[in-house]
PDB file of C-alpha atoms in Angstrom:
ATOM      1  CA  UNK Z  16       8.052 -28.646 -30.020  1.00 48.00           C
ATOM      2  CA  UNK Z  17       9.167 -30.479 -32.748  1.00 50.00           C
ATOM      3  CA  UNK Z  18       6.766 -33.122 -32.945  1.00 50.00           C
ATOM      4  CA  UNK Z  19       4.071 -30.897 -33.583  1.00 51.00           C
ATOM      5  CA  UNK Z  20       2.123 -30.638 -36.512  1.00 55.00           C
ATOM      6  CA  UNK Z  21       2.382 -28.143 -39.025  1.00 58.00           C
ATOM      7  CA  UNK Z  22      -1.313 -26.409 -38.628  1.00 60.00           C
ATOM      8  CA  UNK Z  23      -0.784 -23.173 -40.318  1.00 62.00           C
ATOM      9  CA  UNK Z  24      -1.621 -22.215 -43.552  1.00 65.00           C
ATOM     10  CA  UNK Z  25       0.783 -21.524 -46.393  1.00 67.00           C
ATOM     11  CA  UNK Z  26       0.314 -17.501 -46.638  1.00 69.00           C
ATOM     12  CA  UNK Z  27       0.915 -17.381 -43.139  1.00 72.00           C
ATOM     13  CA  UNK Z  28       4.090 -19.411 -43.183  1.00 73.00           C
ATOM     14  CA  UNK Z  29       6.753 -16.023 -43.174  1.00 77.00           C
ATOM     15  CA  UNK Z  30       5.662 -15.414 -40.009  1.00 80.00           C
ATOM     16  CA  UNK Z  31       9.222 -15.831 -38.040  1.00 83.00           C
ATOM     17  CA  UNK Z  32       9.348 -18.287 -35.165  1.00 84.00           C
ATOM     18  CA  UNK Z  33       8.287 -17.130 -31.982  1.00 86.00           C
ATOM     19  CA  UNK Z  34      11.134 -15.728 -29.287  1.00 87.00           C
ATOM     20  CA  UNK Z  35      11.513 -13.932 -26.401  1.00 89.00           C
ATOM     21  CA  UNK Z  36      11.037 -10.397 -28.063  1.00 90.00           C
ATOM     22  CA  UNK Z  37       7.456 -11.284 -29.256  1.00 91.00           C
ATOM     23  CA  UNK Z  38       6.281 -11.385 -26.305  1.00 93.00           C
ATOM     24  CA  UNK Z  39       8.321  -8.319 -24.919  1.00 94.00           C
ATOM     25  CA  UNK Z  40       7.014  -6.080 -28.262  1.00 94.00           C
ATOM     26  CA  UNK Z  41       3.291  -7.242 -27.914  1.00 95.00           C
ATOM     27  CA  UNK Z  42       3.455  -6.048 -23.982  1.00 95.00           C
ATOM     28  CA  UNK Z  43       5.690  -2.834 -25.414  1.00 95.00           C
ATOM     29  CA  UNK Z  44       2.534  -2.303 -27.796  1.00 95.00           C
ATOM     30  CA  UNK Z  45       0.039  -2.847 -24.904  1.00 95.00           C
ATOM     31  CA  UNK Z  46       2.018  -0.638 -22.450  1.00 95.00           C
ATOM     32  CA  UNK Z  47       2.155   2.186 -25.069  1.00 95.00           C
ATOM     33  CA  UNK Z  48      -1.971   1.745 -25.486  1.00 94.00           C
ATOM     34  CA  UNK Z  49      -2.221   2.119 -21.325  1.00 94.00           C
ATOM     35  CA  UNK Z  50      -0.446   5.438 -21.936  1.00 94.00           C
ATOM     36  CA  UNK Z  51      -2.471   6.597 -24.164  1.00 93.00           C
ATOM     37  CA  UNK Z  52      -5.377   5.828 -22.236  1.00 92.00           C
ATOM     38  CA  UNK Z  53      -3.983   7.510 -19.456  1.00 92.00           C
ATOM     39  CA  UNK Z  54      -2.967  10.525 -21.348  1.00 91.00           C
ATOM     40  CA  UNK Z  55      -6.365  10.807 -23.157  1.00 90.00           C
ATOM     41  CA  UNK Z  56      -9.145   9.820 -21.316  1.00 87.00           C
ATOM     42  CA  UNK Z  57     -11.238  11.992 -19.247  1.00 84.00           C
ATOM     43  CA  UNK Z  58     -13.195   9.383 -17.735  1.00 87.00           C
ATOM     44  CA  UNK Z  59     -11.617   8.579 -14.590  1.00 89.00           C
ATOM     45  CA  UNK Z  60     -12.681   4.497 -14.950  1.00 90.00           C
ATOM     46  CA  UNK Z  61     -11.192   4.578 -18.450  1.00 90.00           C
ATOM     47  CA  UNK Z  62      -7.903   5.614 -16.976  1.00 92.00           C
ATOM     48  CA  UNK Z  63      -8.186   2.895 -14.649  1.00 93.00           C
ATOM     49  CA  UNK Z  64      -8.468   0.735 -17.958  1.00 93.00           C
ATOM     50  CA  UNK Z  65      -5.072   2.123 -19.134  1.00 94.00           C
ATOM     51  CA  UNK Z  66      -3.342   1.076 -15.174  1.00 94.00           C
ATOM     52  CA  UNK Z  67      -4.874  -2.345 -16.120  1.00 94.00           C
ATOM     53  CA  UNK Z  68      -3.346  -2.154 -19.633  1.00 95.00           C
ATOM     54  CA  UNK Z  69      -0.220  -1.330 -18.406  1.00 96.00           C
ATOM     55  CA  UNK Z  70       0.024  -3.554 -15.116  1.00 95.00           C
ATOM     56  CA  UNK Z  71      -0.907  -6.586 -17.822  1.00 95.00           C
ATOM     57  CA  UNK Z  72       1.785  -5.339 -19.923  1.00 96.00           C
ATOM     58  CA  UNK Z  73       4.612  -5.457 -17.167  1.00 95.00           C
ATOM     59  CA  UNK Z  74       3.414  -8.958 -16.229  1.00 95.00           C
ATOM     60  CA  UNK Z  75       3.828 -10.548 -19.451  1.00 95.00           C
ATOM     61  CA  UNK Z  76       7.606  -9.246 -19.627  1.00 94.00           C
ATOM     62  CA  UNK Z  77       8.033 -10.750 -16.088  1.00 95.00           C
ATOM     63  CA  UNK Z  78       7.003 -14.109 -17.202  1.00 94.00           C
ATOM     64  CA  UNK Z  79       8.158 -14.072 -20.348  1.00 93.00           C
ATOM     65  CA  UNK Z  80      11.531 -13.531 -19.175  1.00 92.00           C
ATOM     66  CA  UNK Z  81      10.736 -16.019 -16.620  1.00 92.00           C
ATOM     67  CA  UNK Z  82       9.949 -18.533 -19.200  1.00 90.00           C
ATOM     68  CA  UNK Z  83      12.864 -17.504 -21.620  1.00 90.00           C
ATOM     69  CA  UNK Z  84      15.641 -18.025 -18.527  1.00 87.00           C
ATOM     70  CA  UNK Z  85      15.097 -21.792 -18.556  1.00 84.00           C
ATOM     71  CA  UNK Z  86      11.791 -21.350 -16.599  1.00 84.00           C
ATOM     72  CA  UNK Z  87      12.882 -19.704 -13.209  1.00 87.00           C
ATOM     73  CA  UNK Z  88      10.008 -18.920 -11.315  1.00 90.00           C
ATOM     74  CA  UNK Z  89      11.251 -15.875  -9.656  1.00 92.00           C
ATOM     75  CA  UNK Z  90       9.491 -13.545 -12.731  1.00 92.00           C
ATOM     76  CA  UNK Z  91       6.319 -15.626 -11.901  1.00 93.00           C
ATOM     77  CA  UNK Z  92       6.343 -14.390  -7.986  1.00 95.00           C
ATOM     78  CA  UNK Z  93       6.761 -11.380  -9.011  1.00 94.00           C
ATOM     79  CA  UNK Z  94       4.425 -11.628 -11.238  1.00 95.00           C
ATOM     80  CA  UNK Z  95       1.511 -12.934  -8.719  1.00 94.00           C
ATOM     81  CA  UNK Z  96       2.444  -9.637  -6.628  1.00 95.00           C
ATOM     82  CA  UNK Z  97       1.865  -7.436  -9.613  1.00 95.00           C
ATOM     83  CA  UNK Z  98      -1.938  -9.071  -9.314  1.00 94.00           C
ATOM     84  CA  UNK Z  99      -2.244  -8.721  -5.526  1.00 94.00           C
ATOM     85  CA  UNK Z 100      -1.409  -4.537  -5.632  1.00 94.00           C
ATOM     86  CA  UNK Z 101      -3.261  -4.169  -9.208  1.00 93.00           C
ATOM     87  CA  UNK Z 102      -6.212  -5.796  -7.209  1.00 93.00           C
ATOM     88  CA  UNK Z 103      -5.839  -3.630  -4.603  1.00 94.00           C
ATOM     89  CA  UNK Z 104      -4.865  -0.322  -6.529  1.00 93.00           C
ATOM     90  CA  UNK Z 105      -8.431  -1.310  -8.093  1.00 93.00           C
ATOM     91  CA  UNK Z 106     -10.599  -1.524  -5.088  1.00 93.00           C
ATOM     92  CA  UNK Z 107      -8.713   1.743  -3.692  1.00 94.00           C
ATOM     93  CA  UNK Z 108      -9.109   3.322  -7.136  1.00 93.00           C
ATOM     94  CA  UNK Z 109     -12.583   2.601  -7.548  1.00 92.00           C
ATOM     95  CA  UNK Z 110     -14.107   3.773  -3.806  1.00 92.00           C
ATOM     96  CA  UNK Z 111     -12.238   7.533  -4.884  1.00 91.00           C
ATOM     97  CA  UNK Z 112     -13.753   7.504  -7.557  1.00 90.00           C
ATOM     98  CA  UNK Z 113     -17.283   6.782  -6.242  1.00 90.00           C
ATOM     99  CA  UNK Z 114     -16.658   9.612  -3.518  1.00 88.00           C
ATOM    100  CA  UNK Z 115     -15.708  12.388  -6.293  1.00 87.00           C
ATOM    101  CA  UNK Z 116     -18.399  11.211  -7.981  1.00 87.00           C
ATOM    102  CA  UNK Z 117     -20.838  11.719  -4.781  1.00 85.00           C
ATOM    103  CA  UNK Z 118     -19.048  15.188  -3.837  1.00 84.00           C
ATOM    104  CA  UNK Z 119     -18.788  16.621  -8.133  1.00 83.00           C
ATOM    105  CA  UNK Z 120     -21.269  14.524  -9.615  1.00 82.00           C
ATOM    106  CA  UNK Z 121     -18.416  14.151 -12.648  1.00 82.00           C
ATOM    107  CA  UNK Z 122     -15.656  11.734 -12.731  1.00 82.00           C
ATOM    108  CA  UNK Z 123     -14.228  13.643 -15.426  1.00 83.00           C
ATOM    109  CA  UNK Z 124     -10.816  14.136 -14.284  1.00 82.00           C
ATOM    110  CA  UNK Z 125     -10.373  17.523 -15.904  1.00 80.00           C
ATOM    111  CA  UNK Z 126     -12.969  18.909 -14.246  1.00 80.00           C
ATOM    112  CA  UNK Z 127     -12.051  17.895 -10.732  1.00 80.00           C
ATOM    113  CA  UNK Z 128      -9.724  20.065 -10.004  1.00 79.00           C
ATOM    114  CA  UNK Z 129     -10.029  21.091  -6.845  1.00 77.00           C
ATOM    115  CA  UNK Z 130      -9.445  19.524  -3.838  1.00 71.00           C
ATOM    116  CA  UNK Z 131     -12.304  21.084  -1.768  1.00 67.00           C
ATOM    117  CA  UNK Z 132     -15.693  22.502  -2.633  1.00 62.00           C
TER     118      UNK Z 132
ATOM    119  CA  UNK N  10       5.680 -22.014 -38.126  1.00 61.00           C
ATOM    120  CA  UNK N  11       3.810 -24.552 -35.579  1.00 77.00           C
ATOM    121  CA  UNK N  12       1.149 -24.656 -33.314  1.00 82.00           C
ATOM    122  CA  UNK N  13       2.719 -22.519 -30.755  1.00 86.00           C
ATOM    123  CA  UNK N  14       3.559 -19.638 -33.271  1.00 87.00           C
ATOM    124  CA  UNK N  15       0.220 -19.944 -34.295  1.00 87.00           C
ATOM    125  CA  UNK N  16      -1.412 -19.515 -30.967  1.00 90.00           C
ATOM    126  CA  UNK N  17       0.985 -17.023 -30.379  1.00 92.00           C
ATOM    127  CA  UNK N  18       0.307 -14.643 -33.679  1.00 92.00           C
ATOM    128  CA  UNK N  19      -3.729 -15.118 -33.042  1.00 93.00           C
ATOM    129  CA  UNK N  20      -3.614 -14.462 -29.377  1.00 95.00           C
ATOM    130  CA  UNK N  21      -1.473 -11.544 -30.448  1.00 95.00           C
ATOM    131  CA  UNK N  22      -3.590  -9.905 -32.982  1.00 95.00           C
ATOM    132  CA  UNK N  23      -6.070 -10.167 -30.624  1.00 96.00           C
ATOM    133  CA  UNK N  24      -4.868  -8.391 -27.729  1.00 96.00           C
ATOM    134  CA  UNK N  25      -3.837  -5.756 -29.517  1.00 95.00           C
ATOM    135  CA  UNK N  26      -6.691  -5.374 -31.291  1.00 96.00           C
ATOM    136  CA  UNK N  27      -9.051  -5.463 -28.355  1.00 96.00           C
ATOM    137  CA  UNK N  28      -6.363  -3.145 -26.377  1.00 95.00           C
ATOM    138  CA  UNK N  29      -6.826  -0.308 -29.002  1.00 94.00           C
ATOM    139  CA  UNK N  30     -10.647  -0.540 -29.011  1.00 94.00           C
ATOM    140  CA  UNK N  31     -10.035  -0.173 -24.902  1.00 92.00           C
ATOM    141  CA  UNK N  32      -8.285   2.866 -25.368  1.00 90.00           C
ATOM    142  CA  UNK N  33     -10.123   4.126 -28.760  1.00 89.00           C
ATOM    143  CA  UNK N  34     -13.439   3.775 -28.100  1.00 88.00           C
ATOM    144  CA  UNK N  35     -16.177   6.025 -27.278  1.00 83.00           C
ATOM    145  CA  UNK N  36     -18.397   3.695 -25.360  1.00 83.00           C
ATOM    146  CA  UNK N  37     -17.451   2.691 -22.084  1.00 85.00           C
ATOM    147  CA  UNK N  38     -19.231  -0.265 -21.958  1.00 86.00           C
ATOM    148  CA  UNK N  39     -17.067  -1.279 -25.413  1.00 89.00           C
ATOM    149  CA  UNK N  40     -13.731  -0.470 -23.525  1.00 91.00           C
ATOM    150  CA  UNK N  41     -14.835  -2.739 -20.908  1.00 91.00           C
ATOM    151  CA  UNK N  42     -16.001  -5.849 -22.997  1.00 91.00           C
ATOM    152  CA  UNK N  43     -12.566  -5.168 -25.145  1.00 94.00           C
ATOM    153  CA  UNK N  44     -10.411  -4.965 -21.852  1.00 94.00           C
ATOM    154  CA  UNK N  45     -12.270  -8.380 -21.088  1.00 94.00           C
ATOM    155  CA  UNK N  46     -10.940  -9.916 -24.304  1.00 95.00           C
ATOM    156  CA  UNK N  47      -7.623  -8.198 -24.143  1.00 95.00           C
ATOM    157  CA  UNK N  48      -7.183  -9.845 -20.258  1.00 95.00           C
ATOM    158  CA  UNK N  49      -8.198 -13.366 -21.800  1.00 95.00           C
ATOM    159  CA  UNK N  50      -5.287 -12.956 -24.338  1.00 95.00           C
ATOM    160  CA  UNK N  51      -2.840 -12.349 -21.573  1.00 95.00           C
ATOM    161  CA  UNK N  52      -4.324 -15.406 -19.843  1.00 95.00           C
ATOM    162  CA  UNK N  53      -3.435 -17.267 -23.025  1.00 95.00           C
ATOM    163  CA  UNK N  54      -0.023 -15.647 -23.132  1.00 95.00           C
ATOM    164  CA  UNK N  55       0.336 -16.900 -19.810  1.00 95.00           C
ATOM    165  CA  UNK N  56      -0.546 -20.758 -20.642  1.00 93.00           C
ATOM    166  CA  UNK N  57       2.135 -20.537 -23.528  1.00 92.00           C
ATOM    167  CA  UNK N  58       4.702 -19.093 -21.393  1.00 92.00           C
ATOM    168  CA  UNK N  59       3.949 -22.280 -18.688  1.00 91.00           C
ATOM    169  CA  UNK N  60       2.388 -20.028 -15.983  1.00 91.00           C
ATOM    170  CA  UNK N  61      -0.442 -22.280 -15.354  1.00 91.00           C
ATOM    171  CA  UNK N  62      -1.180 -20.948 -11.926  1.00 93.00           C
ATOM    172  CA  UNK N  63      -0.969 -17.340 -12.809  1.00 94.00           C
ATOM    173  CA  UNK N  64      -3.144 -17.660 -16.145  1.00 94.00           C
ATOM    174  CA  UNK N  65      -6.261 -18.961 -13.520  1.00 94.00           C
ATOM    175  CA  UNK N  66      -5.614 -16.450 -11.460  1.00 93.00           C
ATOM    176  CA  UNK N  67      -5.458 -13.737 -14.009  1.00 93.00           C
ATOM    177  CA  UNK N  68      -9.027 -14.800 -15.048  1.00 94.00           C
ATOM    178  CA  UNK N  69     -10.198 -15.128 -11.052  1.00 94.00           C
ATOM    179  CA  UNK N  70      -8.673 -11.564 -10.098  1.00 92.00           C
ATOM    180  CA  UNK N  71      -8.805  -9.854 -13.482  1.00 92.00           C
ATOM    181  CA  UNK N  72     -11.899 -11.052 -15.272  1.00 90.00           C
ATOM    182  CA  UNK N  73     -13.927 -12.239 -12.301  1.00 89.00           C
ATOM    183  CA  UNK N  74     -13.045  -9.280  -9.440  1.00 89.00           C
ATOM    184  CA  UNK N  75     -11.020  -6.092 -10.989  1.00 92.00           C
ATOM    185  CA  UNK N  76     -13.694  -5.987 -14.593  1.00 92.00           C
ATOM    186  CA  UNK N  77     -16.504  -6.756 -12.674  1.00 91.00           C
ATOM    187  CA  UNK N  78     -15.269  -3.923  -9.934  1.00 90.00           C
ATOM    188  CA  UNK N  79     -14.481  -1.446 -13.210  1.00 90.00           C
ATOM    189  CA  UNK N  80     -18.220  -2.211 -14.517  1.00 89.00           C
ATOM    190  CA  UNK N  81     -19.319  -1.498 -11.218  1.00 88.00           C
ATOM    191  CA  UNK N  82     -18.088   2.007 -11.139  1.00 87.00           C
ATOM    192  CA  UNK N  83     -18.495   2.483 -14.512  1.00 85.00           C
ATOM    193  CA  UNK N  84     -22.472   2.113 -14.243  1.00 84.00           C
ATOM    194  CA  UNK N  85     -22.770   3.829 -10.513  1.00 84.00           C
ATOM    195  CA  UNK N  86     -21.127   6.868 -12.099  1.00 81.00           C
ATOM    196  CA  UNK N  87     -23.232   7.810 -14.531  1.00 74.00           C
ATOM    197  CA  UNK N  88     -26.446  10.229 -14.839  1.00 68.00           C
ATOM    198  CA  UNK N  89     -29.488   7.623 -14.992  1.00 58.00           C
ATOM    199  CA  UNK N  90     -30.657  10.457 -17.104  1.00 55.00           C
ATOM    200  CA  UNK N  91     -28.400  10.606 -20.060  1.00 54.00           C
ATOM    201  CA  UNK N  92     -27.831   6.808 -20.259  1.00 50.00           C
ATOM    202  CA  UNK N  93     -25.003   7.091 -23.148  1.00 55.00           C
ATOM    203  CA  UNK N  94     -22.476   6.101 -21.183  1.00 57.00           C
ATOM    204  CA  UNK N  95     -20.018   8.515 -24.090  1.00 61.00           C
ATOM    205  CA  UNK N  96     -16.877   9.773 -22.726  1.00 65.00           C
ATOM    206  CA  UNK N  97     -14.496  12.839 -24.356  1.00 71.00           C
ATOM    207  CA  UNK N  98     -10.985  12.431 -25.074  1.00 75.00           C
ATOM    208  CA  UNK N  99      -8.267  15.443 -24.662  1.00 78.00           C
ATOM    209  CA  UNK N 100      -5.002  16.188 -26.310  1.00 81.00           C
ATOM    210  CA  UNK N 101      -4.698  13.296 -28.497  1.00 85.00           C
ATOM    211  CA  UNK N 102      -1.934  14.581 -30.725  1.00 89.00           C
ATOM    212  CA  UNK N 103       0.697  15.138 -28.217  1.00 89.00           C
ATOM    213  CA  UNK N 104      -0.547  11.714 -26.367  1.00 88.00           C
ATOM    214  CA  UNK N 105       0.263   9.599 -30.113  1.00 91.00           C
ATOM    215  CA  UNK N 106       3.350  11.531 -30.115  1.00 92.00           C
ATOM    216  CA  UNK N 107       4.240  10.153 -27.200  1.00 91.00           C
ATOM    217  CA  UNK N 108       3.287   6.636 -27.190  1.00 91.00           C
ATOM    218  CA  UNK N 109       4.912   6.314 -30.826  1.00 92.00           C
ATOM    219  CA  UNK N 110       7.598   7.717 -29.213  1.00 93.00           C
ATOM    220  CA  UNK N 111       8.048   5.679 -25.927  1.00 92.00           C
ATOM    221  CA  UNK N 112       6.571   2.544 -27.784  1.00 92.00           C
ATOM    222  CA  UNK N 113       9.023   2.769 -30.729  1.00 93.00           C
ATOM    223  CA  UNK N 114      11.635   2.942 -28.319  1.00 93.00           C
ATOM    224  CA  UNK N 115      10.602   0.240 -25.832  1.00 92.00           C
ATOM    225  CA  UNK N 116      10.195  -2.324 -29.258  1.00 91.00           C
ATOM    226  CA  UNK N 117      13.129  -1.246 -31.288  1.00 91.00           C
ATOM    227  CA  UNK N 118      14.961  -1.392 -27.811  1.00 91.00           C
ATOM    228  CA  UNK N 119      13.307  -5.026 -27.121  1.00 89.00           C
ATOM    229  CA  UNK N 120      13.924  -6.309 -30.596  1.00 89.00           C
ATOM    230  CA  UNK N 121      17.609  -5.395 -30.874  1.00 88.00           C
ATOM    231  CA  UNK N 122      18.545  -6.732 -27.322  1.00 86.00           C
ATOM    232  CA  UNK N 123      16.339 -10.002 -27.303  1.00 84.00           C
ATOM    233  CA  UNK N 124      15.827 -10.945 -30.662  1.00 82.00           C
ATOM    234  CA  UNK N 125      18.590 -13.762 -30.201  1.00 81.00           C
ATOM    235  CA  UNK N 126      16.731 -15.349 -27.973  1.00 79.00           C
ATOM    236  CA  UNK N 127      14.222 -18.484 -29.012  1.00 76.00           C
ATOM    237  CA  UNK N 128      13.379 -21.582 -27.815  1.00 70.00           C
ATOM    238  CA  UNK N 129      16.313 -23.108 -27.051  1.00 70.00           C
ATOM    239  CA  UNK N 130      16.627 -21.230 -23.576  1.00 72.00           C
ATOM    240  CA  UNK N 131      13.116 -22.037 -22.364  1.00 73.00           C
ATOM    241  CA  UNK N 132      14.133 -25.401 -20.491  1.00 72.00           C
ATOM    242  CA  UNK N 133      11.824 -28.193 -20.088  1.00 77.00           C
ATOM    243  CA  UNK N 134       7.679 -27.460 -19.388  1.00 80.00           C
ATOM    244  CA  UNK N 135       7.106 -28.036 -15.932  1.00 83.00           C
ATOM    245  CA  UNK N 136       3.507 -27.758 -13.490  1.00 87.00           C
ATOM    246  CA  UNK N 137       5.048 -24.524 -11.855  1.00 88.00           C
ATOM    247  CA  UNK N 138       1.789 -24.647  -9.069  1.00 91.00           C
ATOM    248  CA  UNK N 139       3.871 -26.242  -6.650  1.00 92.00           C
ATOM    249  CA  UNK N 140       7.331 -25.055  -6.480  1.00 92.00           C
ATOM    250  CA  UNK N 141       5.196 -21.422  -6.971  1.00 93.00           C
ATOM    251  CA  UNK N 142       3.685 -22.628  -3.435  1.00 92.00           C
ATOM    252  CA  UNK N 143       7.173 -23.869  -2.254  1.00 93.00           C
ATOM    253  CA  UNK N 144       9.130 -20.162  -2.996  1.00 93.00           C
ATOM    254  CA  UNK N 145       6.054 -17.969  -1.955  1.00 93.00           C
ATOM    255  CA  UNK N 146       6.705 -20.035   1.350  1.00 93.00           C
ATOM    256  CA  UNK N 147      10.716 -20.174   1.624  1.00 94.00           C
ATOM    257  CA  UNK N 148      12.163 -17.173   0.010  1.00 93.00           C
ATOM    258  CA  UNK N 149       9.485 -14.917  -0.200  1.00 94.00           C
ATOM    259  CA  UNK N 150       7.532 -15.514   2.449  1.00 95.00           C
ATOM    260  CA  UNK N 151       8.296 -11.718   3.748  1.00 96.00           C
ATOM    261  CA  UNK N 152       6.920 -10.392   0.643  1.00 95.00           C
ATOM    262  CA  UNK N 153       3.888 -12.215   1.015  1.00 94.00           C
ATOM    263  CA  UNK N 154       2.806 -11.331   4.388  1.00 95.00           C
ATOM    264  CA  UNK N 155       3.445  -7.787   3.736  1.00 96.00           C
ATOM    265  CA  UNK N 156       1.281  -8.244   0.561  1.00 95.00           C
ATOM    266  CA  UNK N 157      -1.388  -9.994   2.422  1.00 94.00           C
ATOM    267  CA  UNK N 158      -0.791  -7.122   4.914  1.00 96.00           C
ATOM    268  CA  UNK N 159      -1.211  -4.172   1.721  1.00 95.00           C
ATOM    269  CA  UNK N 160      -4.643  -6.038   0.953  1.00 94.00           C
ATOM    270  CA  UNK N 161      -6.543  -6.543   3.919  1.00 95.00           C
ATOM    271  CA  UNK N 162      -5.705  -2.767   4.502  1.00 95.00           C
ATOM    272  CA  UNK N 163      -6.424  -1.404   0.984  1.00 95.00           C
ATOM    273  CA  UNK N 164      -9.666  -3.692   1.140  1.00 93.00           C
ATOM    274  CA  UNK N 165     -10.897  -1.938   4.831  1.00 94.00           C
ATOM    275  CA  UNK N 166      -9.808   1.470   3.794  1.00 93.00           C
ATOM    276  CA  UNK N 167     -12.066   1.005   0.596  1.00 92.00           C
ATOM    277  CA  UNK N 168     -14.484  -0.240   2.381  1.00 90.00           C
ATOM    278  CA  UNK N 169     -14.508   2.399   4.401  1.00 91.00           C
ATOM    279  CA  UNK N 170     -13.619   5.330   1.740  1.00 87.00           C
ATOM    280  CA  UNK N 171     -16.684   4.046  -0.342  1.00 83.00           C
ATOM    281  CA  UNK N 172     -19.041   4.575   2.275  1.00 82.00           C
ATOM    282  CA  UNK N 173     -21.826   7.375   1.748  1.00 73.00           C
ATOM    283  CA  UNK N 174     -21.946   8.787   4.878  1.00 69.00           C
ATOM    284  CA  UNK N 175     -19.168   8.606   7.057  1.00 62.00           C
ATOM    285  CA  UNK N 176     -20.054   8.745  10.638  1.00 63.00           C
ATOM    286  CA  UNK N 177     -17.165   8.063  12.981  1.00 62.00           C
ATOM    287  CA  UNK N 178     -16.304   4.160  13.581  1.00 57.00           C
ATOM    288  CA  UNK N 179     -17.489   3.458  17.287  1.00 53.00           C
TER     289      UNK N 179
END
């Protein structure tokens, strides 16, 4: 790292160097925007966005710890099974919501609220 | 300050930015263009943090299969009629109360705890492809056939769930 060039401007320069707990606030600040999306939307896709918010979130601590321990790849394993079950949890997601929408003709989650006709 | 803060602080802002419009917009189609952007930041986060293998595959599965799947539903659910594509929001004020809440927490918690920590802990830059290949094969090579296991069944049972008329499998 120290051979690189210093690219950055001057009125940028009291940024602090980056450490471990950048990362681990910028996926605190993206796991707190999932929640929100979850807690807000009625759109049952949008809360899907907020499980993708928050499943990015947890991956970036995994790695960045990963990274930060002297780069031991146990975080990243985990990490790569975090993508296999979000991909899943998608595809499940996405087929119930296609079926409420064929049975309510609404994916707003508020309004489905019952579990038969 | 050097090129990797500088990365870092851009990829940042941008993340964040395009994570808010996700969950702030009225549009659907914006929240899914902005998750697209948010995704490539994590990708970037990824290449910084020398996870090579898992920033490609966050673009393959995230950007390439799980968007295109939300986009998918996101256009198949709506009324062809009204074409706005808007979508309501409910109790926001006790939702910011929370997230300030559990996000204040989670930082102030991060920040006090890891703050110590720079680059002198990081250890040499390493390809990780291959020794990734080597422990997915050695130590966790349960974990991975039950995974492979988990998506070959969530895949048929979608399959299957998403159907629009289900007559019995024969």
């Amino acid at each position: 790292m120290e051979s690189l060039p210093k690219v950055v401007p001057e009125f940028l320069a009291w940024l602090p160097r980056v450490g471990l707990s950048h990362f681990l606030i910028v996926s605190a600040v993206l796991f707190s925007l999932g929640v929100f999306g979850i807690v807000t939307r009625r759109n049952a896709i949008l809360v899907l966005m907020g499980v993708e918010l928050i499943l990015n979130a947890a991956n970036l601590n995994l790695i960045a710890f990963s990274r930060y321990s002297g780069l031991n790849l146990d975080g990243q394993v985990a990490a790569v099974f975090v993508i296999i079950l979000a991909a899943a949890e998608a595809a499940i997601a996405l087929a119930i919501v296609l079926n409420i929408w064929h049975r309510f003709q609404t994916v707003n989650i508020d309004e489905v609220s019952t579990l038969k006709e | 300050m050097e090129l990797f803060d500088t990365v870092f602080y851009l990829f940042a802002l941008v993340a964040v930015v395009s994570g808010a419009i996700v969950v702030l917009t009225r549009n659907l189609m914006y929240a899914a263009f902005s998750l697209l952007f948010t995704l490539f930041a994590m990708a970037a986060f990824y290449v910084l943090l020398v996870a090579d293998f898992l920033a490609v595959t966050q673009v393959l599965v995230y950007v390439g299969g799980i968007l295109v799947l939300l986009l998918f539903g996101a256009m198949l659910t709506t009324k062809l009629i009204s074409v706005d594509l808007k979508t309501g929001t409910i109790h926001v004020i006790p939702a910011l109360v929370l997230v300030a809440m559990v996000g204040g927490t989670l930082s102030g918690l991060f920040y006090s705890t890891w703050s110590d920590v720079g680059s002198s802990t990081q250890g040499p830059a390493a390809a990780t492809t291959a020794p990734l290949g080597e422990l997915l094969m050695t130590r966790f090579v349960l974990p991975f056939e039950v995974a492979s296991v988990i998506l070959v069944v969530a895949l048929i049972g979608a399959t299957w769930t998403a159907r629009r008329n289900r007559s019995p499998l024969t």
